[in-house]
Coordinates of C-alpha atoms and ligand atoms in Angstrom, one line a residue:
M26 CA 0.0 0.0 0.0
N27 CA 1.4 3.5 -0.8
A28 CA 0.1 6.9 -1.5
K29 CA -0.9 6.3 -5.1
Y30 CA -4.3 8.0 -4.9
I31 CA -4.8 11.5 -3.6
H32 CA -8.1 13.4 -4.1
K33 CA -8.7 17.1 -3.5
H34 CA -12.0 18.9 -2.7
D35 CA -13.1 22.1 -1.1
V36 CA -15.6 20.4 1.1
L37 CA -15.4 16.7 1.9
I38 CA -18.3 15.1 3.7
V39 CA -18.0 11.8 5.5
G40 CA -21.4 10.1 5.5
G41 CA -24.2 9.7 2.9
G42 CA -27.1 9.7 5.3
L43 CA -29.5 12.6 5.6
A44 CA -27.1 15.0 7.4
G45 CA -24.3 14.3 5.0
L46 CA -26.5 14.6 1.9
R47 CA -28.2 17.8 3.1
A48 CA -24.8 19.3 3.8
A49 CA -23.5 18.3 0.4
L50 CA -26.4 19.9 -1.4
E51 CA -25.9 23.2 0.5
A52 CA -22.1 23.2 0.1
Y53 CA -22.5 22.5 -3.7
D54 CA -25.2 25.2 -4.1
S55 CA -22.9 27.6 -2.3
G56 CA -20.3 27.1 -5.0
A57 CA -17.9 24.7 -3.3
D58 CA -16.3 21.7 -5.1
T59 CA -18.1 19.1 -2.9
A60 CA -17.6 15.3 -2.5
V61 CA -19.2 12.6 -0.2
V62 CA -17.3 9.6 1.1
S63 CA -19.4 6.8 2.5
K64 CA -18.5 3.3 3.7
V65 CA -21.8 2.0 2.2
Y66 CA -23.8 3.1 -0.8
P67 CA -25.6 6.2 0.5
L68 CA -29.1 4.7 0.3
R69 CA -28.0 2.0 2.8
S70 CA -27.2 4.6 5.5
H71 CA -29.2 4.2 8.6
S72 CA -31.4 7.2 7.8
V73 CA -33.2 4.9 5.3
A74 CA -34.6 2.9 8.2
A75 CA -36.4 5.9 9.9
Q76 CA -40.0 5.1 10.2
G77 CA -42.3 7.4 12.1
G78 CA -41.6 10.9 10.9
I79 CA -40.2 14.4 11.1
N80 CA -41.5 17.3 13.3
A81 CA -42.6 20.7 12.1
S82 CA -45.2 23.1 13.5
L83 CA -47.3 23.2 10.4
G84 CA -50.5 23.0 12.4
N85 CA -52.2 20.9 9.7
A86 CA -53.9 18.3 12.0
P87 CA -57.3 19.1 13.6
G88 CA -56.5 20.0 17.2
S89 CA -53.1 21.4 16.3
K90 CA -54.2 24.5 14.5
G91 CA -52.2 27.5 15.7
D92 CA -49.1 25.3 16.5
T93 CA -46.0 27.5 16.6
W94 CA -42.2 26.9 16.6
E95 CA -42.3 28.1 20.2
D96 CA -44.6 25.3 21.2
H97 CA -42.3 22.8 19.4
A98 CA -39.3 24.3 21.2
Y99 CA -41.0 24.1 24.6
D100 CA -41.9 20.4 24.1
T101 CA -38.3 19.7 22.9
I102 CA -36.7 21.5 25.9
K103 CA -39.1 19.9 28.4
G104 CA -38.4 16.5 26.9
S105 CA -34.7 17.2 27.1
V106 CA -35.1 17.7 30.9
Y107 CA -33.7 21.3 30.3
L108 CA -30.3 20.0 29.2
A109 CA -30.7 21.0 25.5
D110 CA -29.0 24.3 24.6
Q111 CA -32.0 26.6 24.0
D112 CA -30.5 28.7 21.2
A113 CA -29.9 25.4 19.2
V114 CA -33.5 24.3 19.8
E115 CA -34.7 27.7 18.6
V116 CA -32.9 27.3 15.3
L117 CA -34.2 23.7 15.0
C118 CA -37.8 24.6 15.5
R119 CA -37.9 27.9 13.6
E120 CA -36.4 26.3 10.6
A121 CA -38.6 23.1 10.7
P122 CA -41.6 24.2 8.7
G123 CA -39.5 25.6 5.8
A124 CA -37.3 22.5 5.8
V125 CA -40.3 20.1 5.5
I126 CA -41.8 22.2 2.7
E127 CA -38.5 22.3 0.8
L128 CA -38.3 18.5 1.1
E129 CA -41.8 18.2 -0.3
H130 CA -40.9 20.5 -3.2
W131 CA -37.9 18.4 -3.9
G132 CA -40.1 15.3 -4.2
T133 CA -40.7 13.7 -0.8
V134 CA -44.0 11.8 -0.9
F135 CA -45.5 12.8 2.4
S136 CA -48.8 11.2 3.5
R137 CA -51.8 13.5 3.1
D138 CA -54.8 14.4 5.2
G139 CA -58.4 14.6 3.8
R140 CA -57.7 18.1 2.5
G141 CA -54.6 17.2 0.7
S142 CA -52.2 18.9 3.2
I143 CA -49.2 17.1 4.7
A144 CA -50.7 14.8 7.4
Q145 CA -49.3 15.0 10.9
R146 CA -49.5 12.4 13.7
P147 CA -49.0 12.8 17.5
F148 CA -45.7 11.6 18.9
G149 CA -44.3 11.1 22.4
G150 CA -43.8 14.3 24.5
A151 CA -45.5 16.6 21.9
G152 CA -48.4 18.7 23.0
V153 CA -50.1 18.3 19.5
A154 CA -49.9 16.2 16.4
R155 CA -46.7 17.7 14.8
T156 CA -45.0 14.7 13.1
C157 CA -45.1 14.7 9.3
Y158 CA -44.6 11.3 7.8
A159 CA -44.6 9.2 4.6
A160 CA -46.6 6.2 6.0
D161 CA -44.0 4.5 8.3
R162 CA -41.2 4.7 5.7
T163 CA -40.3 8.4 6.2
G164 CA -36.5 8.0 6.2
H165 CA -36.6 5.9 3.0
N166 CA -38.6 8.7 1.3
L167 CA -36.4 11.5 2.6
L168 CA -33.1 9.8 1.8
N169 CA -34.2 9.0 -1.8
T170 CA -35.2 12.6 -2.3
L171 CA -31.9 14.0 -1.2
Y172 CA -29.9 11.3 -3.1
E173 CA -31.8 12.2 -6.3
Q174 CA -31.0 15.9 -5.7
A175 CA -27.4 15.2 -5.2
N176 CA -27.1 13.1 -8.3
A177 CA -29.0 15.7 -10.4
R178 CA -26.3 18.2 -9.4
G179 CA -23.5 15.8 -10.2
I180 CA -22.0 15.8 -6.7
K181 CA -19.1 13.4 -6.6
F182 CA -19.5 10.2 -4.4
Y183 CA -16.8 7.9 -3.2
N184 CA -18.9 4.9 -2.2
E185 CA -17.5 2.0 -0.1
Y186 CA -14.6 4.2 1.1
F187 CA -14.0 3.7 4.8
V188 CA -12.4 6.6 6.7
T189 CA -9.6 5.2 8.9
S190 CA -8.2 8.5 10.2
L191 CA -8.4 12.2 10.0
I192 CA -5.3 14.2 9.0
I193 CA -4.3 17.1 11.3
D194 CA -1.5 19.5 10.6
E195 CA -0.7 22.7 12.5
D196 CA -3.9 22.1 14.6
A197 CA -6.2 22.1 11.5
C198 CA -8.0 19.3 9.7
M199 CA -6.4 18.8 6.3
G200 CA -8.4 15.8 5.1
C201 CA -8.6 12.1 5.8
V202 CA -7.2 8.7 4.9
T203 CA -9.7 6.1 3.5
L204 CA -9.7 2.4 2.7
D205 CA -11.3 1.7 -0.7
I206 CA -13.0 -1.5 0.6
P207 CA -13.4 -3.3 -2.8
S208 CA -9.7 -2.9 -3.8
G209 CA -8.1 -2.7 -0.4
E210 CA -6.1 0.4 -1.5
L211 CA -5.6 3.4 0.7
H212 CA -6.7 6.8 -0.7
G213 CA -5.8 10.2 0.8
F214 CA -8.2 13.1 0.6
A215 CA -7.1 16.8 1.0
S216 CA -10.0 19.1 1.8
G217 CA -10.6 22.7 2.8
S218 CA -13.1 21.6 5.3
L219 CA -14.3 18.2 6.4
I220 CA -17.8 17.4 7.7
L221 CA -18.3 14.3 9.8
A222 CA -21.9 13.0 9.3
T223 CA -21.3 9.4 10.3
G224 CA -24.4 8.7 12.4
G225 CA -24.9 7.0 15.7
Y226 CA -23.1 4.3 17.7
G227 CA -25.9 2.0 18.5
R228 CA -23.9 -1.1 17.8
I229 CA -21.8 -0.7 21.0
Y230 CA -24.9 -2.3 22.6
E231 CA -26.7 -5.6 22.4
R232 CA -30.4 -5.2 21.5
S233 CA -30.1 -2.2 19.2
T234 CA -32.5 -1.0 16.5
N235 CA -29.5 0.4 14.6
S236 CA -27.9 -0.8 11.4
L237 CA -24.8 -2.9 11.7
I238 CA -22.8 0.0 10.3
N239 CA -23.6 2.3 13.2
T240 CA -20.3 1.9 14.9
A241 CA -19.2 5.2 16.4
D242 CA -16.6 5.9 13.7
G243 CA -17.0 9.7 13.5
K244 CA -17.1 10.2 17.2
S245 CA -14.0 8.3 17.7
L246 CA -12.1 9.8 14.7
A247 CA -12.9 13.3 16.0
Y248 CA -12.0 12.4 19.6
R249 CA -8.7 10.9 18.6
C250 CA -7.5 14.1 17.0
G251 CA -8.5 16.3 19.9
A252 CA -12.2 17.2 19.4
A253 CA -14.5 17.3 22.5
L254 CA -17.4 14.8 23.0
K255 CA -20.5 16.1 24.8
D256 CA -23.2 14.4 26.9
M257 CA -22.1 10.9 25.9
E258 CA -23.9 9.3 28.9
F259 CA -27.3 10.0 27.4
V260 CA -28.3 6.9 25.4
Q261 CA -31.9 6.5 24.2
F262 CA -33.7 3.2 24.6
H263 CA -36.7 3.0 22.4
P264 CA -39.6 1.4 24.3
T265 CA -41.0 -0.7 21.5
T266 CA -38.6 -3.0 19.6
L267 CA -39.7 -6.4 18.4
Y268 CA -39.1 -9.0 21.1
G269 CA -36.2 -11.3 19.9
S270 CA -34.8 -9.3 17.0
N271 CA -35.1 -5.7 18.4
I272 CA -36.3 -4.4 15.0
L273 CA -37.9 -1.0 15.7
I274 CA -41.7 -0.8 16.0
S275 CA -42.2 2.9 15.4
E276 CA -43.6 5.3 17.9
G277 CA -46.0 6.1 15.1
A278 CA -47.8 2.9 16.1
R279 CA -48.8 4.5 19.4
G280 CA -49.2 7.9 17.6
E281 CA -51.9 6.2 15.5
G282 CA -53.6 5.0 18.7
G283 CA -51.8 1.8 19.7
H284 CA -51.6 0.9 23.5
L285 CA -49.1 -1.0 25.6
L286 CA -50.6 -3.8 27.6
N287 CA -49.1 -5.9 30.4
A288 CA -49.8 -9.6 30.9
R289 CA -53.0 -8.8 32.7
G290 CA -54.2 -6.9 29.6
E291 CA -54.0 -3.6 31.5
Q292 CA -53.0 -0.3 29.8
F293 CA -50.3 0.3 32.3
M294 CA -48.9 3.6 31.1
S295 CA -51.8 5.5 32.8
K296 CA -50.1 4.5 36.1
Y297 CA -46.7 6.1 35.2
A298 CA -47.8 9.1 33.0
P299 CA -51.4 9.9 33.8
Q300 CA -51.8 12.5 31.1
A301 CA -49.5 11.6 28.2
R302 CA -49.9 7.8 28.9
D303 CA -48.6 5.8 25.9
L304 CA -47.3 9.0 24.4
A305 CA -45.0 10.1 27.2
P306 CA -41.4 10.7 26.2
R307 CA -39.3 7.5 25.4
D308 CA -37.2 7.5 28.6
I309 CA -40.4 7.4 30.7
V310 CA -42.1 4.7 28.6
A311 CA -39.0 2.5 28.5
R312 CA -38.5 2.6 32.3
S313 CA -42.2 1.9 32.8
I314 CA -42.0 -1.3 30.7
I315 CA -39.0 -2.5 32.7
R316 CA -40.9 -1.8 35.9
E317 CA -43.9 -3.8 34.8
I318 CA -41.7 -6.7 33.8
E319 CA -39.8 -6.6 37.1
A320 CA -43.2 -6.6 38.9
G321 CA -43.9 -9.9 37.2
L322 CA -46.5 -8.3 34.9
G323 CA -44.6 -9.0 31.6
F324 CA -44.5 -12.1 29.4
K325 CA -41.7 -14.6 30.0
N326 CA -40.0 -11.9 32.2
E327 CA -38.9 -10.3 28.9
Y328 CA -41.6 -8.3 27.1
V329 CA -45.0 -6.6 27.0
H330 CA -47.6 -6.2 24.3
L331 CA -48.2 -3.4 21.8
D332 CA -51.9 -3.6 20.8
L333 CA -52.9 -2.2 17.4
R334 CA -55.9 -4.5 16.9
H335 CA -58.5 -1.8 17.6
L336 CA -57.1 0.3 14.8
G337 CA -58.4 -2.2 12.2
A338 CA -56.8 -3.6 9.1
E339 CA -57.6 -0.6 6.9
K340 CA -55.8 2.0 9.1
I341 CA -52.9 -0.4 9.7
N342 CA -52.5 -1.0 6.0
D343 CA -52.7 2.7 5.2
R344 CA -50.6 4.3 8.0
L345 CA -48.4 1.5 9.3
P346 CA -47.7 -0.9 6.3
G347 CA -44.0 -1.3 7.3
I348 CA -44.9 -2.3 10.9
K349 CA -47.4 -4.8 9.5
Q350 CA -44.8 -6.3 7.3
I351 CA -42.2 -6.5 10.1
A352 CA -44.7 -8.2 12.4
E353 CA -45.6 -10.7 9.6
D354 CA -42.0 -11.4 8.5
F355 CA -40.3 -11.5 11.9
A356 CA -43.0 -12.5 14.4
N357 CA -45.3 -14.4 12.1
L358 CA -48.4 -12.4 13.3
D359 CA -50.9 -10.0 11.8
P360 CA -51.2 -6.9 14.0
A361 CA -54.8 -6.5 13.2
V362 CA -55.4 -9.9 14.9
D363 CA -52.6 -10.3 17.5
P364 CA -50.8 -7.9 19.8
I365 CA -47.1 -7.4 19.0
P366 CA -44.5 -8.5 21.6
V367 CA -42.2 -5.6 22.4
Q368 CA -39.3 -4.7 24.7
P369 CA -37.0 -1.7 25.0
G370 CA -33.8 -1.6 22.9
Q371 CA -30.9 0.8 22.3
H372 CA -32.0 3.4 19.7
Y373 CA -30.2 6.7 19.6
S374 CA -27.3 8.7 20.9
M375 CA -28.1 12.1 22.3
G376 CA -24.4 12.9 22.9
G377 CA -21.7 13.4 20.3
I378 CA -19.0 15.6 18.8
E379 CA -19.4 19.0 20.4
V380 CA -20.2 21.6 17.8
D381 CA -21.4 25.2 17.7
I382 CA -24.5 26.3 15.9
G383 CA -22.6 26.4 12.6
G384 CA -21.5 22.8 13.1
A385 CA -17.8 23.8 13.8
T386 CA -15.8 21.6 16.3
N387 CA -12.9 23.0 18.3
I388 CA -10.5 21.9 15.5
S389 CA -10.2 24.3 12.6
G390 CA -11.6 22.9 9.3
L391 CA -13.5 20.1 11.1
F392 CA -17.3 20.1 11.3
A393 CA -20.0 17.6 12.3
A394 CA -23.7 17.2 11.8
G395 CA -26.5 14.7 12.4
E396 CA -26.5 11.9 15.0
C397 CA -22.7 11.9 15.3
A398 CA -22.8 15.6 16.5
C399 CA -24.0 17.2 19.7
V400 CA -25.2 20.8 19.0
S401 CA -27.4 19.9 21.9
T402 CA -31.0 20.0 20.7
H403 CA -31.9 16.8 22.5
G404 CA -30.3 17.2 25.9
A405 CA -31.0 14.2 28.2
N406 CA -33.7 12.7 26.0
R407 CA -34.7 13.2 22.3
L408 CA -38.3 13.5 21.2
G409 CA -39.3 11.2 18.3
G410 CA -39.3 13.0 15.0
N411 CA -36.6 15.5 16.1
S412 CA -33.5 13.7 14.8
L413 CA -34.5 13.5 11.1
L414 CA -35.2 17.2 11.6
E415 CA -31.9 17.9 13.2
A416 CA -30.0 16.1 10.4
I417 CA -31.8 18.2 7.8
V418 CA -31.7 21.6 9.5
Y419 CA -28.1 21.3 10.8
G420 CA -26.9 19.5 7.7
K421 CA -27.9 22.6 5.7
M422 CA -26.3 25.0 8.2
V423 CA -23.0 23.1 8.3
G424 CA -22.9 22.8 4.5
K425 CA -23.1 26.5 4.1
K426 CA -20.6 27.3 6.9
A427 CA -18.0 24.7 5.5
A428 CA -18.4 26.0 2.0
G429 CA -17.4 29.4 3.1
M430 CA -14.0 28.2 4.4
G431 CA -12.5 27.8 0.9
Y432 CA -9.7 25.4 0.0
N433 CA -6.8 25.4 2.5
S434 CA -4.1 24.4 0.0
A435 CA -3.1 21.4 2.1
R436 CA 0.5 20.3 1.6
I437 CA 0.2 17.1 -0.4
S438 CA 3.3 15.8 1.4
V439 CA 1.2 15.9 4.7
I440 CA -1.5 13.7 3.0
E441 CA 1.1 11.3 1.6
D442 CA 2.8 10.9 4.9
A443 CA -0.5 10.2 6.6
V444 CA -1.4 7.5 4.0
N445 CA 2.0 5.9 4.5
R446 CA 1.7 5.8 8.3
E447 CA -1.8 4.3 8.0
S448 CA -0.6 1.7 5.6
K449 CA 1.9 0.5 8.1
K450 CA -0.7 0.4 10.8
L451 CA -3.1 -1.7 8.8
E452 CA -0.4 -4.1 7.7
S453 CA 0.3 -4.8 11.4
F454 CA -3.2 -6.2 11.7
Y455 CA -2.4 -8.6 8.9
S456 CA 0.9 -9.8 10.5
R457 CA -0.3 -10.3 14.2
P458 CA -1.4 -13.7 15.3
G459 CA -3.9 -12.3 17.9
E460 CA -7.6 -13.1 18.4
D461 CA -10.1 -11.7 15.9
F462 CA -12.8 -9.1 16.4
A463 CA -15.9 -11.4 16.9
A464 CA -15.7 -12.4 20.6
L465 CA -14.5 -9.0 21.7
T466 CA -17.4 -7.3 19.9
N467 CA -20.0 -9.5 21.6
E468 CA -18.4 -9.1 25.0
M469 CA -18.4 -5.3 24.6
R470 CA -22.1 -5.3 23.6
K471 CA -23.1 -7.5 26.5
A472 CA -21.1 -5.3 29.0
M473 CA -22.8 -2.1 27.7
F474 CA -26.2 -3.6 27.7
E475 CA -25.9 -5.1 31.2
K476 CA -24.1 -2.2 33.0
F477 CA -25.1 1.0 31.1
S478 CA -28.7 0.3 30.2
I479 CA -32.0 1.9 31.2
F480 CA -31.2 1.6 35.0
R481 CA -27.7 2.2 36.2
N482 CA -25.8 2.3 39.5
E483 CA -22.2 2.9 40.7
E484 CA -21.3 -0.6 41.5
S485 CA -22.4 -2.2 38.3
M486 CA -21.0 0.6 36.2
A487 CA -17.6 0.2 37.9
E488 CA -17.7 -3.5 37.0
G489 CA -18.7 -2.5 33.4
I490 CA -15.7 -0.1 33.2
R491 CA -13.3 -2.9 34.3
S492 CA -14.7 -5.1 31.6
L493 CA -14.2 -2.4 29.0
V494 CA -10.6 -1.7 30.1
G495 CA -9.9 -5.5 29.7
L496 CA -11.4 -5.5 26.2
R497 CA -9.3 -2.4 25.3
E498 CA -6.1 -4.2 26.4
R499 CA -7.1 -7.3 24.4
Y500 CA -7.7 -5.1 21.3
E501 CA -4.1 -4.0 21.4
N502 CA -3.1 -7.5 20.1
I503 CA -6.0 -8.1 17.8
G504 CA -5.3 -9.9 14.6
L505 CA -7.1 -10.9 11.4
K506 CA -8.1 -14.4 10.4
N507 CA -9.1 -13.2 6.9
R508 CA -5.9 -12.0 5.3
A509 CA -7.4 -11.0 1.9
K510 CA -6.6 -7.5 0.6
K511 CA -9.8 -7.0 -1.5
F512 CA -13.2 -6.6 0.2
N513 CA -11.9 -7.6 3.6
Q514 CA -14.9 -7.0 5.8
A515 CA -13.1 -8.5 8.8
L516 CA -10.5 -5.6 8.5
V517 CA -13.3 -3.1 8.4
M518 CA -15.1 -4.7 11.4
T519 CA -11.8 -4.7 13.3
L520 CA -11.3 -1.0 12.7
E521 CA -14.9 -0.4 13.7
L522 CA -14.4 -2.3 16.9
G523 CA -11.6 0.1 17.7
Y524 CA -13.9 3.0 17.3
M525 CA -16.6 1.3 19.4
L526 CA -14.4 0.3 22.3
E527 CA -13.1 3.9 22.6
T528 CA -16.6 5.4 22.5
A529 CA -18.1 2.8 24.8
E530 CA -15.5 3.7 27.5
I531 CA -16.3 7.4 27.1
V532 CA -20.1 6.6 27.5
A533 CA -19.2 4.6 30.6
L534 CA -16.9 7.2 32.2
S535 CA -19.4 10.0 31.5
A536 CA -22.2 7.9 33.0
I537 CA -20.4 7.2 36.2
K538 CA -19.5 10.9 36.6
R539 CA -23.1 12.1 36.5
K540 CA -24.5 11.3 40.0
E541 CA -28.1 12.2 39.3
S542 CA -31.0 11.0 37.2
R543 CA -32.1 13.0 34.2
G544 CA -33.9 11.9 31.1
S545 CA -32.4 8.7 29.7
H546 CA -29.7 8.6 32.4
Y547 CA -31.4 7.0 35.4
R548 CA -29.4 5.9 38.4
T549 CA -31.0 3.8 41.1
D550 CA -28.4 5.1 43.6
F551 CA -29.2 8.8 42.7
P552 CA -32.9 8.7 41.6
D553 CA -33.5 12.4 41.7
R554 CA -32.6 15.2 39.2
D555 CA -30.1 17.6 40.7
D556 CA -30.1 20.9 38.9
D557 CA -27.7 22.6 41.3
K558 CA -24.9 20.2 40.5
Y559 CA -25.7 18.7 37.2
L560 CA -27.7 21.1 35.0
K561 CA -24.5 21.0 32.9
H562 CA -23.1 19.3 29.9
T563 CA -20.5 16.6 30.3
I564 CA -17.4 17.2 28.1
V565 CA -14.8 14.6 27.4
K566 CA -11.4 15.4 25.7
K567 CA -8.2 13.5 25.5
D568 CA -5.5 14.6 28.0
Q569 CA -1.8 14.7 27.4
E570 CA -1.4 11.0 28.0
G571 CA -4.2 10.3 25.6
R572 CA -6.7 9.3 28.4
P573 CA -10.2 10.7 28.6
L574 CA -10.5 13.9 30.7
I575 CA -14.0 14.8 31.9
S576 CA -15.2 18.3 32.7
F577 CA -18.6 20.1 32.8
S578 CA -19.8 23.1 30.8
P579 CA -22.9 25.4 31.3
V580 CA -26.2 24.8 29.5
R581 CA -27.3 27.7 27.3
L582 CA -30.7 28.6 28.8
G583 CA -32.9 31.6 27.8
L584 CA -36.1 30.8 26.0
F585 CA -37.9 28.8 28.8
P586 CA -37.2 28.8 32.5
V587 CA -36.1 25.5 34.1
K588 CA -39.1 23.8 35.8
E589 CA -40.0 20.6 37.5
G590 CA -42.9 18.8 35.9
G591 CA -44.2 15.4 34.7
Y592 CA -46.3 14.0 31.9
Ligands
FAD611 C1 -34.8 2.1 13.0 C2 -34.7 3.6 13.2 C3 -35.8 4.4 13.0 C4 -35.7 5.7 13.2 N1 -36.9 6.5 13.0 C5 -36.8 7.9 13.2 C6 -37.9 8.7 12.9 O1 -39.0 8.2 12.5 N2 -37.8 10.0 13.1 C7 -36.6 10.6 13.5 O2 -36.6 11.8 13.7 N3 -35.5 9.8 13.8 C8 -35.6 8.5 13.6 N4 -34.5 7.7 13.8 C9 -33.2 8.4 14.0 C10 -32.6 8.9 12.7 O3 -33.0 8.1 11.7 C11 -31.1 9.1 12.7 O4 -30.7 9.8 13.9 C12 -30.7 9.9 11.5 O5 -31.2 9.4 10.3 C13 -29.1 9.9 11.4 O6 -28.7 10.5 10.2 P1 -27.2 10.8 9.9 O7 -27.2 11.4 8.5 O8 -26.6 11.5 11.0 O9 -26.5 9.3 9.9 P2 -26.8 8.0 9.1 O10 -28.0 8.0 8.3 O11 -26.6 6.9 10.1 O12 -25.6 7.9 8.0 C14 -24.2 7.7 8.4 C15 -23.3 7.7 7.2 O13 -22.0 7.7 7.6 C16 -21.2 6.9 6.8 N5 -20.0 6.4 7.6 C17 -20.0 6.1 8.9 N6 -18.7 5.8 9.3 C18 -18.0 5.9 8.2 C19 -16.6 5.7 7.9 N7 -15.7 5.3 8.8 N8 -16.1 6.0 6.6 C20 -17.0 6.4 5.6 N9 -18.3 6.6 5.9 C21 -18.8 6.3 7.1 C22 -22.2 5.7 6.5 O14 -21.8 5.1 5.3 C23 -23.5 6.5 6.3 O15 -23.6 6.9 5.0 C24 -34.5 6.3 13.6 C25 -33.4 5.5 13.8 C26 -33.5 4.2 13.6 C27 -32.3 3.3 13.9

């Protein structure tokens, strides 16, 4: 392997999901020479799996007339348990209606109401029906729309290119090194600005709704070169994933009127959230399900039921065709006839690479957007329908900002040196006889699921951290059984495991540091929220020895006063 291939672009985007594609369109339309690098074909990004919808205060649904961006912002901030930065939420909610209309004009086939307007359904933690949707295949529709727009403009794609490291010179990001997966060759990229849009890290956990490719790459790449990670302890567990496979059963199913039932057939959510009931925010519903199961009111001590039978076959076919298909294919049942067995599963990462409102990190030339970033619109708990929105709104903002940076005339020798260094590093995987990635990956997922799950406490988290440290040490000697050069997925998974182990340890260290309960971070040893000490963001950066250093930073308040209050 040597530096045969060097590419140059003004704006280089890593990630072909919604955030990456929206950033690419904006950067291109602002006049920048723009390219997208993606480890899978863009239409296989996890965004394609999004089901339930995208929020905007259009006020189309009966009962939601007069909805405003301020109402949307209030619900988002309350749902975040006041940890979201309120200026970032303001941008998100103000821009939402325009963003949805733009997507519609670009060709997204949103579901319609009787008058022909974009239909909106209720979602958890929202005061009114505010979630726009394309049946239960919203992400599929949105991603295809943006991909079409990108191809119509002729934006350059490097598909099946896997980023192995970022290149930093004189404290600025100069580009990245990638592995062209099919050929096994390394390619260097020189860029004026680089945007990470690499999605979530769900696969550090067992029982995740995430795609196999959601492996924390961007968070770890940024952290390794000195960027800060923010609020990493906040991990969302979705209340309703299919028992056994943990495929997502959209919140849209409860938005359309579905209920959770325990083994006695009771609608138990009225006990835990008397007003919002099944449509309380996800952290509350997920905890309630576990409490029912622990009280012996679940099935097989593992799951509860999601009942859609009363909606009738016609509504299920029209509004939830994907859920019906998942239930048929993976549980062999018809949701119009049988309830669906569901249990909570890891779903989303609220934390990520710390960025300002323009998407800039603390490293010059390095930006981030979408699920890998934390501009902090979700705080301690994200509301359903807000992350597609964040990817679109902040994808656009970061695209514009990055395009304005121009080309930094990176010294090509810097890129070549980086490629050569990377080449030696990858070759060492081929020559070591050590164990391969598979067992380590499973052990990490188990440790995270058992020790850093919906309920946490000091003792079990400390055990979890010891397991993760042991895994990190074993990783230092990891080898490859598959020694092929071309299409070596084992090599890719080994590198992904490196990203995941690093990120898992940061999630764990952040979680043990926050001695309170807030949103998705619930500690049985500190069950109360403690605003005096912890209405703060957790920030993790590498110290001089390369170890994680944790500090806290203030939350940007302003729009709405901090309050107590349930659902
Ligand atoms: C099953 C499911 C359903 C969901 N439903 C909803 C919903 O209805 N509403 C809602 O608001 N949110 C929903 N979400 C969340 C939402 O879909 C995601 O947060 C959002 O789509 C993330 O978009 P993204 O562009 O940040 O990342 P992704 O779409 O995950 O894209 C990441 C991209 O990064 C690339 N990449 C990663 N690492 C590398 C690397 N090392 N080298 C090169 N490329 C790399 C990948 O190839 C990919 O193109 C759902 C999530 C899941 C899992």
